[in-house]
Coordinates of C-alpha atoms in Angstrom, one line a residue:
Chain A
M1 CA 66.0 82.0 116.6
T2 CA 68.8 79.5 117.4
T3 CA 72.0 80.3 115.7
K4 CA 75.0 78.0 115.1
T5 CA 78.6 79.0 114.5
I6 CA 81.1 77.1 112.5
T7 CA 84.7 78.1 113.3
I8 CA 87.6 77.3 111.0
N9 CA 90.8 78.1 112.9
P10 CA 93.4 78.7 111.6
V11 CA 93.1 79.2 107.9
T12 CA 95.7 76.9 106.4
R13 CA 98.3 78.0 103.9
I14 CA 98.2 81.7 104.7
E15 CA 100.7 83.5 106.9
G16 CA 99.9 84.5 110.4
H17 CA 97.0 83.7 112.6
A18 CA 93.4 84.1 111.6
K19 CA 90.1 82.3 111.8
I20 CA 86.9 82.1 110.0
T21 CA 83.5 81.9 111.6
I22 CA 80.4 81.0 109.7
H23 CA 77.2 81.9 111.5
L24 CA 74.2 79.7 110.7
D25 CA 70.6 80.4 111.4
S26 CA 68.1 77.9 112.9
R27 CA 67.4 76.4 109.5
G28 CA 71.1 75.6 108.9
E29 CA 71.5 78.3 106.3
V30 CA 74.5 80.8 106.4
D31 CA 73.4 83.9 108.2
D32 CA 76.8 85.7 108.2
A33 CA 80.5 84.9 107.8
R34 CA 83.6 86.7 109.1
F35 CA 87.3 86.5 108.5
H36 CA 88.9 87.3 111.9
V37 CA 92.3 88.6 112.4
V38 CA 93.3 88.2 116.0
E39 CA 96.8 89.5 116.0
F40 CA 97.4 93.1 117.1
R41 CA 99.8 95.1 114.9
G42 CA 102.2 97.0 117.2
F43 CA 104.8 97.5 114.6
E44 CA 104.1 101.2 114.1
K45 CA 104.7 101.9 117.7
F46 CA 107.9 99.9 117.6
C47 CA 109.2 102.3 114.9
E48 CA 108.7 105.5 116.9
G49 CA 111.9 107.2 118.0
R50 CA 114.1 105.4 115.3
H51 CA 116.0 107.5 112.8
F52 CA 114.2 107.6 109.5
T53 CA 117.2 106.2 107.6
E54 CA 116.8 103.0 109.7
M55 CA 113.2 102.4 108.5
P56 CA 114.0 100.5 105.3
Q57 CA 115.9 98.0 107.5
I58 CA 113.3 97.8 110.3
T59 CA 110.0 97.7 108.4
P60 CA 110.8 94.7 106.2
R61 CA 111.0 92.6 109.4
T62 CA 107.2 93.0 109.6
C63 CA 107.2 90.1 107.2
G64 CA 109.4 87.3 105.9
I65 CA 107.1 86.9 102.9
C66 CA 107.1 90.3 101.2
P67 CA 110.1 92.1 102.8
V68 CA 111.1 93.6 99.4
S69 CA 107.8 95.4 99.2
H70 CA 108.2 96.9 102.6
L71 CA 111.8 97.8 101.9
L72 CA 110.9 99.7 98.7
A73 CA 107.8 101.4 100.1
S74 CA 109.8 102.5 103.1
A75 CA 112.7 103.8 101.0
K76 CA 110.2 105.8 98.9
A77 CA 108.7 107.3 102.0
C78 CA 112.2 108.2 103.1
D79 CA 113.0 109.7 99.7
A80 CA 110.1 112.0 100.3
I81 CA 111.5 113.1 103.6
V82 CA 114.9 113.7 101.9
G83 CA 113.0 115.7 99.3
R84 CA 115.2 114.9 96.4
E85 CA 114.7 112.8 93.2
I86 CA 116.8 109.6 93.3
P87 CA 119.1 108.8 90.3
P88 CA 117.3 107.1 87.4
T89 CA 119.4 104.0 87.7
A90 CA 118.6 103.7 91.4
K91 CA 114.9 103.8 90.5
M92 CA 115.4 101.2 87.8
L93 CA 117.2 98.9 90.1
R94 CA 114.5 99.2 92.7
E95 CA 111.9 98.4 90.2
L96 CA 113.9 95.5 88.9
M97 CA 114.1 94.1 92.4
H98 CA 110.4 94.6 92.7
M99 CA 109.7 92.6 89.6
G100 CA 111.7 89.8 91.2
Q101 CA 109.4 90.0 94.2
I102 CA 106.3 90.0 92.0
I103 CA 107.5 86.9 90.1
Q104 CA 108.5 84.9 93.1
S105 CA 105.5 85.7 95.2
H106 CA 103.0 85.1 92.5
A107 CA 104.7 81.8 91.6
L108 CA 104.5 80.7 95.2
S109 CA 100.9 81.7 95.4
F110 CA 99.8 79.9 92.2
F111 CA 101.9 76.8 92.1
H112 CA 102.2 76.0 95.8
L113 CA 99.2 77.4 97.5
S114 CA 96.4 77.3 94.9
A115 CA 97.4 74.7 92.3
P116 CA 96.9 71.8 94.7
D117 CA 93.3 72.9 95.1
L118 CA 92.8 73.5 91.4
L119 CA 94.7 70.5 90.0
L120 CA 94.1 67.8 92.6
G121 CA 90.5 69.0 93.3
F122 CA 88.8 70.8 96.2
D123 CA 87.5 67.5 97.4
A124 CA 90.8 65.6 97.3
D125 CA 92.1 64.0 100.5
P126 CA 93.8 66.8 102.5
A127 CA 96.7 64.5 103.1
I128 CA 97.6 64.8 99.4
R129 CA 96.1 68.2 98.5
N130 CA 99.4 70.1 99.0
I131 CA 102.6 70.8 97.2
V132 CA 104.1 67.4 98.0
G133 CA 101.0 65.7 96.7
L134 CA 101.2 67.9 93.6
I135 CA 104.8 66.9 93.1
Q136 CA 104.0 63.2 93.4
Q137 CA 101.0 63.4 91.0
K138 CA 102.2 66.1 88.6
P139 CA 105.9 66.5 89.1
D140 CA 106.5 68.6 86.0
I141 CA 104.1 71.3 87.1
A142 CA 105.5 71.5 90.6
V143 CA 109.1 71.7 89.4
K144 CA 108.2 74.5 87.0
G145 CA 106.7 76.4 90.0
V146 CA 109.9 75.9 92.0
R147 CA 112.0 77.0 89.1
L148 CA 109.9 80.1 88.4
R149 CA 110.0 81.2 92.1
K150 CA 113.7 80.5 92.2
F151 CA 114.2 82.8 89.2
G152 CA 112.5 85.6 91.1
Q153 CA 114.4 84.9 94.3
E154 CA 117.7 84.8 92.5
L155 CA 116.9 88.1 90.7
I156 CA 116.3 89.7 94.1
K157 CA 119.5 88.2 95.4
L158 CA 121.6 89.4 92.5
V159 CA 120.2 92.9 92.6
G160 CA 120.0 93.3 96.3
G161 CA 122.6 91.0 97.7
R162 CA 120.2 88.8 99.8
K163 CA 116.9 87.1 99.2
I164 CA 115.3 88.3 102.4
H165 CA 115.9 91.6 104.1
A166 CA 118.4 92.8 101.5
D167 CA 120.4 95.8 102.7
F168 CA 120.0 97.5 99.4
S169 CA 117.4 100.2 99.0
V170 CA 118.2 103.3 101.2
P171 CA 116.9 106.8 101.4
G172 CA 118.2 108.6 98.4
G173 CA 118.7 105.6 96.2
V174 CA 120.4 102.2 96.5
N175 CA 123.8 101.2 97.8
K176 CA 124.8 98.6 95.3
A177 CA 125.2 98.9 91.5
L178 CA 124.5 96.0 89.2
T179 CA 127.5 94.6 87.4
T180 CA 127.3 93.5 83.8
A181 CA 128.0 89.9 84.9
Q182 CA 124.9 90.0 87.2
R183 CA 122.8 91.6 84.5
D184 CA 123.8 88.9 82.0
E185 CA 123.1 86.2 84.5
I186 CA 119.5 87.4 85.1
L187 CA 119.0 87.8 81.4
K188 CA 120.2 84.2 80.8
G189 CA 117.4 82.9 83.0
L190 CA 114.6 84.9 81.4
P191 CA 113.7 82.5 78.5
E192 CA 113.1 79.6 80.8
A193 CA 111.0 81.8 83.2
F194 CA 108.9 83.1 80.3
G195 CA 108.3 79.4 79.4
H196 CA 107.1 78.6 82.8
A197 CA 104.9 81.7 83.0
N198 CA 103.2 80.9 79.7
F199 CA 102.8 77.2 80.8
A200 CA 101.0 78.4 83.9
L201 CA 98.8 80.7 82.0
D202 CA 97.8 78.0 79.6
L203 CA 97.1 75.7 82.5
L204 CA 94.9 78.2 84.2
K205 CA 93.0 79.1 81.1
G206 CA 92.4 75.4 80.5
Y207 CA 91.1 75.1 84.0
H208 CA 88.9 78.1 83.5
K209 CA 87.4 76.6 80.3
G210 CA 86.8 73.3 82.0
H211 CA 85.2 74.7 85.2
L212 CA 83.4 77.7 83.8
A213 CA 80.3 77.6 85.9
E214 CA 82.2 77.3 89.2
V215 CA 85.0 79.7 88.6
E216 CA 82.7 82.5 87.2
D217 CA 80.6 82.2 90.3
F218 CA 83.4 81.7 92.8
A219 CA 83.0 84.3 95.6
S220 CA 81.8 86.7 93.0
F221 CA 80.5 90.1 94.3
D222 CA 80.6 93.7 93.3
S223 CA 83.2 96.0 94.9
N224 CA 85.3 99.1 94.1
Y225 CA 88.9 98.7 93.1
M226 CA 92.2 100.5 93.7
G227 CA 95.6 100.4 92.1
L228 CA 98.6 102.4 90.9
V229 CA 98.5 103.5 87.2
Q230 CA 100.8 105.4 84.9
P231 CA 99.8 108.8 83.5
D232 CA 98.0 107.2 80.6
G233 CA 96.2 104.6 82.9
A234 CA 98.6 101.7 82.1
L235 CA 99.3 99.3 85.0
E236 CA 102.1 100.5 87.3
L237 CA 103.6 98.4 90.1
Y238 CA 106.5 100.6 91.4
D239 CA 105.5 104.2 91.0
G240 CA 102.6 106.2 89.5
N241 CA 99.4 107.5 91.0
L242 CA 96.3 106.0 92.5
R243 CA 93.2 105.2 90.6
F244 CA 89.9 104.2 92.2
C245 CA 87.1 102.7 90.1
D246 CA 83.7 101.2 90.9
A247 CA 82.1 97.8 90.2
S248 CA 81.4 98.7 86.6
G249 CA 85.0 100.0 85.9
K250 CA 83.9 103.6 86.0
I251 CA 86.6 105.8 87.4
V252 CA 85.8 107.3 90.8
H253 CA 89.1 109.1 91.4
D254 CA 92.1 109.2 89.0
Q255 CA 95.7 110.2 89.2
V256 CA 95.6 110.7 93.0
P257 CA 99.1 111.5 94.2
P258 CA 100.0 108.7 96.7
S259 CA 100.9 111.4 99.3
K260 CA 97.2 112.4 99.3
Y261 CA 95.8 109.0 100.2
L262 CA 94.4 110.2 103.5
D263 CA 92.1 112.5 101.6
Y264 CA 90.5 109.6 99.8
I265 CA 90.6 106.6 102.2
S266 CA 89.0 106.3 105.6
E267 CA 89.2 103.4 108.1
A268 CA 86.3 101.9 110.0
V269 CA 86.7 99.6 113.1
E270 CA 84.7 96.5 114.0
P271 CA 84.6 95.1 117.5
W272 CA 85.4 91.5 116.4
S273 CA 88.6 92.2 114.6
Y274 CA 91.9 94.0 115.3
M275 CA 92.3 94.9 111.7
K276 CA 90.8 98.2 110.4
F277 CA 88.4 98.3 107.5
P278 CA 89.5 100.9 104.9
F279 CA 86.9 102.3 102.5
I280 CA 86.7 105.0 99.9
S281 CA 85.7 108.1 101.8
A282 CA 83.5 109.6 99.1
L283 CA 81.4 106.4 98.9
G284 CA 81.0 105.9 102.7
Y285 CA 81.1 102.7 104.8
P286 CA 80.6 100.0 103.9
Q287 CA 79.6 101.0 100.3
G288 CA 83.1 102.3 99.8
M289 CA 84.6 98.8 100.2
Y290 CA 87.3 98.2 97.7
R291 CA 89.7 95.5 96.6
V292 CA 93.4 95.7 95.9
G293 CA 95.9 93.3 94.5
P294 CA 96.1 91.5 91.1
L295 CA 92.4 91.4 90.3
A296 CA 91.9 95.0 91.4
R297 CA 94.9 96.3 89.5
L298 CA 93.7 94.6 86.3
N299 CA 90.2 95.9 86.7
A300 CA 91.5 99.4 87.4
C301 CA 94.1 99.8 84.7
S302 CA 93.4 100.9 81.1
R303 CA 96.0 98.5 79.7
M304 CA 99.2 96.6 80.6
A305 CA 102.3 98.5 79.8
T306 CA 104.1 95.5 78.1
P307 CA 102.9 93.8 74.9
L308 CA 102.6 90.1 76.0
A309 CA 100.8 91.0 79.2
D310 CA 98.5 93.4 77.4
A311 CA 97.5 90.6 75.0
E312 CA 96.7 88.4 78.0
L313 CA 94.7 91.2 79.6
K314 CA 92.5 91.3 76.5
V315 CA 91.8 87.5 77.0
W316 CA 91.2 88.1 80.7
R317 CA 88.6 90.7 79.8
A318 CA 87.0 88.8 77.0
K319 CA 83.8 88.2 78.8
D320 CA 83.5 91.4 80.8
R321 CA 85.5 94.6 81.3
V322 CA 85.5 94.0 85.0
Q323 CA 85.9 90.6 86.7
T324 CA 84.1 90.1 90.0
S325 CA 84.8 86.4 90.7
S326 CA 87.6 86.0 93.2
F327 CA 89.0 83.1 91.0
Y328 CA 90.3 85.8 88.7
Y329 CA 92.8 86.7 91.3
H330 CA 94.8 83.6 90.3
W331 CA 94.6 84.4 86.6
A332 CA 95.5 88.1 87.2
R333 CA 98.5 87.0 89.2
L334 CA 99.9 85.0 86.3
I335 CA 99.4 87.9 83.8
E336 CA 101.4 90.0 86.3
V337 CA 104.1 87.4 86.3
L338 CA 104.3 87.8 82.5
Y339 CA 104.4 91.6 83.0
G340 CA 107.1 91.3 85.6
L341 CA 109.3 89.2 83.3
E342 CA 108.8 91.6 80.4
R343 CA 109.4 94.7 82.5
A344 CA 112.5 93.1 84.0
Q345 CA 113.8 92.4 80.5
Q346 CA 113.2 96.1 79.5
L347 CA 115.1 97.3 82.5
L348 CA 118.0 94.9 82.1
E349 CA 118.3 95.9 78.4
S350 CA 118.6 99.6 79.3
P351 CA 122.2 100.7 79.0
D352 CA 121.8 102.7 82.2
I353 CA 121.1 99.7 84.4
T354 CA 124.7 99.2 85.3
S355 CA 125.5 102.9 86.0
A356 CA 127.2 103.6 89.3
N357 CA 125.3 106.8 89.8
I358 CA 122.8 105.3 92.3
L359 CA 122.7 107.5 95.4
V360 CA 122.1 111.2 96.4
P361 CA 122.7 112.6 99.9
N362 CA 120.0 111.7 102.3
Q363 CA 119.7 114.5 104.9
P364 CA 116.1 115.1 106.0
T365 CA 114.5 118.3 104.5
R366 CA 110.8 117.5 105.2
R367 CA 108.9 116.4 108.2
E368 CA 106.7 113.9 106.4
G369 CA 107.0 111.3 103.7
V370 CA 104.7 108.8 102.0
G371 CA 105.8 105.8 100.0
V372 CA 103.4 103.7 98.0
I373 CA 104.1 100.6 96.0
E374 CA 102.0 97.8 94.5
A375 CA 103.1 94.8 96.5
P376 CA 102.2 91.4 95.2
R377 CA 99.1 91.3 97.3
G378 CA 98.1 94.9 96.7
T379 CA 98.8 98.6 97.5
L380 CA 101.2 99.1 100.3
I381 CA 101.4 102.5 102.0
H382 CA 104.2 103.7 104.3
H383 CA 103.7 107.1 105.9
Y384 CA 106.2 108.6 108.3
W385 CA 106.3 111.8 110.3
V386 CA 109.7 112.8 111.6
D387 CA 111.1 115.5 113.9
A388 CA 113.7 118.0 112.8
D389 CA 116.5 115.5 113.4
G390 CA 114.8 112.9 111.3
R391 CA 113.6 110.7 114.2
V392 CA 110.2 109.0 113.6
E393 CA 107.4 110.6 115.6
K394 CA 104.7 108.5 114.0
A395 CA 104.4 105.8 111.4
N396 CA 101.3 104.5 109.5
L397 CA 101.5 101.3 107.5
I398 CA 98.6 100.1 105.5
V399 CA 99.1 96.7 104.0
A400 CA 97.2 94.9 101.2
T401 CA 95.6 92.5 103.5
G402 CA 94.2 95.5 105.4
H403 CA 92.7 97.0 102.2
N404 CA 91.1 93.7 101.3
N405 CA 89.6 93.1 104.8
L406 CA 86.1 93.9 103.9
A407 CA 86.3 92.2 100.6
M408 CA 87.5 89.0 102.1
N409 CA 84.5 89.0 104.4
R410 CA 82.2 89.4 101.4
G411 CA 84.0 86.6 99.7
V412 CA 83.7 84.2 102.6
Q413 CA 80.0 85.1 102.9
A414 CA 79.4 84.4 99.2
I415 CA 81.2 81.1 99.2
A416 CA 79.7 80.0 102.5
R417 CA 76.1 80.6 101.3
K418 CA 76.8 78.4 98.4
Y419 CA 78.7 75.5 99.9
V420 CA 78.3 75.2 103.7
K421 CA 75.4 73.3 105.1
A422 CA 75.2 73.0 108.9
K423 CA 74.3 69.3 109.0
K424 CA 76.9 68.2 106.5
L425 CA 80.4 69.4 107.3
K426 CA 82.5 68.1 104.5
E427 CA 86.2 68.8 104.0
G428 CA 85.7 70.0 100.4
M429 CA 83.1 72.6 101.6
L430 CA 85.4 74.0 104.2
N431 CA 88.3 74.0 101.9
R432 CA 86.3 76.2 99.5
V433 CA 85.8 78.7 102.2
E434 CA 89.5 78.7 102.8
A435 CA 90.2 78.8 99.1
V436 CA 88.4 82.1 98.7
I437 CA 90.7 83.6 101.4
R438 CA 93.7 82.1 99.5
C439 CA 92.5 84.0 96.4
Y440 CA 93.6 87.1 98.2
D441 CA 96.8 85.3 99.5
P442 CA 96.6 87.4 102.7
C443 CA 99.7 87.9 104.7
L444 CA 99.2 88.5 108.4
S445 CA 102.7 87.9 109.6
C446 CA 103.1 90.9 111.8
A447 CA 103.0 88.1 114.4
T448 CA 105.8 85.8 115.4
H449 CA 105.8 82.8 113.1
A450 CA 105.3 80.6 116.2
V451 CA 101.7 81.7 116.3
G452 CA 99.3 79.8 114.1
Q453 CA 100.8 76.4 114.5
M454 CA 97.6 75.1 115.9
P455 CA 95.3 72.3 114.8
M456 CA 92.6 73.3 112.4
Q457 CA 89.4 73.2 114.3
V458 CA 85.8 73.5 113.2
E459 CA 83.2 74.1 115.8
L460 CA 79.5 74.3 115.7
V461 CA 78.3 76.5 118.5
D462 CA 74.8 77.6 119.4
T463 CA 73.7 81.0 120.7
G464 CA 74.2 79.8 124.2
G465 CA 77.9 79.1 123.5
Q466 CA 77.4 75.3 123.6
V467 CA 79.7 73.4 121.2
L468 CA 77.4 71.2 119.2
Q469 CA 80.1 69.6 117.0
T470 CA 83.8 69.8 116.6
L471 CA 86.0 68.7 113.7
Q472 CA 89.8 68.9 114.0
R473 CA 92.7 68.3 111.6
D474 CA 95.9 67.7 113.5
C475 CA 99.1 69.4 112.7
T476 CA 102.7 69.7 113.8
V477 CA 103.5 71.8 116.9
Chain D
M1 CA 138.2 62.7 115.7
L2 CA 136.5 65.6 114.0
R3 CA 134.3 64.7 111.1
F4 CA 135.3 67.3 108.6
F5 CA 134.0 65.2 105.7
V6 CA 130.4 65.6 106.8
K7 CA 128.8 68.7 105.4
T8 CA 126.6 70.3 108.0
L9 CA 124.1 73.1 107.6
I10 CA 122.8 75.0 110.7
I11 CA 119.8 77.1 110.1
G12 CA 118.6 79.6 112.8
Y13 CA 115.3 81.2 112.0
G14 CA 112.7 83.5 113.5
N15 CA 111.8 87.2 113.7
Q16 CA 114.6 89.2 115.3
S17 CA 112.2 92.0 116.0
R18 CA 110.2 89.8 118.3
R19 CA 112.6 89.3 121.2
D20 CA 112.9 85.6 121.9
D21 CA 111.7 84.7 118.5
G22 CA 115.1 85.7 117.3
V23 CA 116.9 83.1 119.4
G24 CA 117.8 81.1 116.3
W25 CA 119.8 84.1 115.0
F26 CA 121.6 84.5 118.3
V27 CA 122.7 80.8 118.2
I28 CA 124.0 81.3 114.7
E29 CA 126.0 84.4 115.7
Q30 CA 127.6 82.4 118.6
L31 CA 128.5 79.6 116.3
A32 CA 129.9 81.9 113.6
A33 CA 132.5 83.1 116.2
L34 CA 133.7 79.5 116.6
D35 CA 134.5 79.0 112.9
L36 CA 133.5 75.3 112.9
P37 CA 135.0 73.3 110.1
G38 CA 132.7 71.7 107.6
V39 CA 129.8 73.8 108.8
E40 CA 127.7 76.3 106.9
L41 CA 125.5 78.7 108.8
E42 CA 122.3 80.3 107.6
T43 CA 119.7 82.6 109.1
G44 CA 116.2 83.5 108.0
Q45 CA 112.8 84.7 109.1
Q46 CA 111.3 81.4 108.3
L47 CA 111.8 78.2 106.3
E48 CA 110.6 78.4 102.7
I49 CA 110.1 76.2 99.7
E50 CA 113.7 77.0 98.6
S51 CA 115.0 75.6 101.9
A52 CA 114.4 72.2 100.4
E53 CA 117.0 72.8 97.7
T54 CA 119.4 74.3 100.2
I55 CA 119.4 71.4 102.6
S56 CA 119.7 68.9 99.7
R57 CA 123.4 69.8 99.4
F58 CA 124.2 68.7 103.0
D59 CA 124.6 65.5 104.9
T60 CA 123.4 66.9 108.2
V61 CA 121.0 69.8 108.9
I62 CA 120.5 71.4 112.3
F63 CA 117.5 73.6 112.7
V64 CA 117.2 76.1 115.6
D65 CA 113.9 77.7 116.3
A66 CA 112.0 79.3 119.1
A67 CA 109.1 77.5 120.8
I68 CA 106.0 78.9 122.3
P69 CA 106.0 79.8 126.0
E70 CA 103.7 76.9 126.7
A71 CA 106.4 74.4 125.7
P72 CA 107.2 72.0 128.6
E73 CA 111.0 72.2 128.4
P74 CA 113.4 75.1 128.0
I75 CA 115.3 73.1 125.3
R76 CA 113.8 70.4 123.2
R77 CA 115.9 68.3 120.8
D78 CA 114.1 66.2 118.2
V79 CA 115.5 64.2 115.3
V80 CA 113.4 65.2 112.3
T81 CA 112.2 63.0 109.5
P82 CA 110.3 63.9 106.3
N83 CA 106.6 64.5 107.1
F84 CA 104.7 67.0 105.1
Q85 CA 101.6 68.2 106.9
S86 CA 98.5 68.7 104.6
H87 CA 97.5 71.8 106.4
A88 CA 101.0 73.3 106.4
V89 CA 101.2 77.1 105.8
A90 CA 103.2 77.2 102.6
H91 CA 104.4 80.7 103.5
Y92 CA 105.9 79.1 106.5
M93 CA 107.2 75.5 106.6
T94 CA 108.3 73.2 109.3
P95 CA 111.6 71.3 109.2
A96 CA 109.7 68.1 108.6
D97 CA 107.9 69.8 105.6
V98 CA 111.2 70.9 104.2
L99 CA 112.8 67.5 104.5
S100 CA 109.7 66.0 102.8
L101 CA 110.0 68.4 100.0
C102 CA 113.7 67.8 99.7
K103 CA 113.2 64.0 99.5
T104 CA 110.3 64.4 97.0
L105 CA 112.0 67.0 94.7
Y106 CA 115.7 66.0 95.0
N107 CA 115.7 62.4 96.3
R108 CA 117.9 63.5 99.2
E109 CA 117.3 62.9 102.8
P110 CA 119.9 64.6 105.1
R111 CA 120.0 63.7 108.7
A112 CA 118.3 66.4 110.7
V113 CA 117.7 67.6 114.2
L114 CA 115.6 70.5 115.5
F115 CA 116.4 72.4 118.6
S116 CA 113.4 74.2 119.9
I117 CA 114.2 76.8 122.5
R118 CA 111.3 77.9 124.7
G119 CA 110.7 81.6 124.4
R120 CA 109.3 83.8 127.2
D121 CA 108.7 87.2 125.5
F122 CA 107.6 87.6 121.9
N123 CA 106.8 91.3 122.1
F124 CA 108.6 93.8 119.9
G125 CA 112.2 94.2 120.8
T126 CA 115.7 93.0 119.7
T127 CA 117.1 91.5 122.9
L128 CA 116.6 88.0 124.3
T129 CA 115.3 87.4 127.8
P130 CA 118.1 86.2 130.1
E131 CA 116.5 82.7 130.5
V132 CA 116.4 82.3 126.7
E133 CA 119.9 83.6 126.2
Q134 CA 121.2 81.0 128.7
A135 CA 119.3 78.2 126.9
A136 CA 120.7 79.4 123.6
R137 CA 124.3 79.1 125.0
E138 CA 123.5 75.6 126.1
V139 CA 122.2 74.8 122.6
V140 CA 125.5 76.1 121.1
K141 CA 127.4 73.6 123.3
Q142 CA 125.2 70.8 122.2
I143 CA 125.6 71.7 118.6
V144 CA 129.4 71.8 118.9
E145 CA 129.2 68.3 120.4
I146 CA 127.1 67.1 117.5
I147 CA 129.7 68.5 115.1
R148 CA 132.5 66.9 117.1
S149 CA 130.9 63.5 117.5
G150 CA 128.8 63.2 114.4
E151 CA 125.9 61.9 116.6
L152 CA 122.5 63.4 116.5

């Protein structure tokens, strides 16, 4: 049987370098689809030999997009090596900074990456289907997105001192207290941010209502889910224990201490990708495929821990207890923005938030430490092994994009089977394939940012390796 | 005559943990030691949406970035004009993207130039290769001349 391959390289509007190949059979039907990650992660080796107290400064450089998440997960792993509880105010300040990260990252994802597709249409001219096109056609929406993201960024800056790679969270606590003036400045910006978040939610719910058939079926497939929860099952983003549930929402494992993750997660390797493919050990590979991130968290949790977000969760779950369509990632993201704002307000209104008791001594007392946090894109695990002097002997980092690897492949397959026809390569079809990847908002920026600035290329290749057709969208080099 | 009245922003960006990708940071460090009047310096891992607002407050913007090893010249100097690319990775933006966003959002269009310094080694590490460090020092000289003359 003759097989054709359509290659989309690179995926636009995601970070790093990746490509999608869609394998067609002789009838022009989609046979298989894969999301390839071609960059090799060498960061863990790079960390070996460094003193563990340096890790919160080194590991955020993995990524310019979610450095706060790496900073916090790393600091938590280091806390475990120190072996002492950090002061309550330090924990609150870290969580506050994390809420800023959730807000700004989700705002970027929704308003700037996904909204052009949703509001200008998948089939709109690519020249205008971007943030500038959105500003020109719907300036009020784009400006709200900029403002909401800026609120999150400013929160991070006020709490940590810098927007990117803040020198703030250290083993044993944090090194900077929050002043009352800084607290009040953040609080002052909250009402506007709530307004933008609610606006975005209304916008998305309106889109959902108007495109019900497409969104309910958009890269919809069954999977397992993983996320952090509080002791009563409420959603948790900074701390808590792991919960795994299946496609029906039935709990597979609950209240798993993050330090025990290796007892529950295994990793498979495929020859066509440098990324590993994590799965739930008890369910085997590939049946144990699970998703992480906003959709997974909302599927896994029993409730949201703040009132406005919890009310929105009930709307989100109105049709089914568990949502399988990848479109629901966008919606879940906005509910988490609301949660982030509410939680930030709770933290800021605590009288302890401006306490100066923020750090304990950070001498190593243990040879191993695990730090887990719910990053915007999903569960982020930092695991360090150190020698008696505190030098890193081995590091293991599992990022959200890694957890979602299998799920993204399934999503691409689902969408490709529906929209891609070999003899009619239309931009809108290809964009839908990309759009499903953007639902996961993957971040692959372990690579230098110089990589990935290549033209978008679509190739049709037969089994003999002959290129039958090439489409290319030029870009800046 | 020095043009103190022109507000200039110089942004060096890249990944400092990827050897030559951090050349933009190196250039900024060298410039910081010169304490140039009317100049603000900024470093970052990459350009972002907010960069549009940042540059809107300046008359002139100088970007310093690393270029891929396949670049034909060790130093490339390009005047940048607003041009948003439809495929642009929104996690990562080009100077032309940022200028376009700045013009669209804030109705401001600062003069801009991009220095692209060809990298040789993008593996993990925090030092520049000698060739790239030499090119970076040349870029520092050219930037000082821009500040002095006001000519891009």
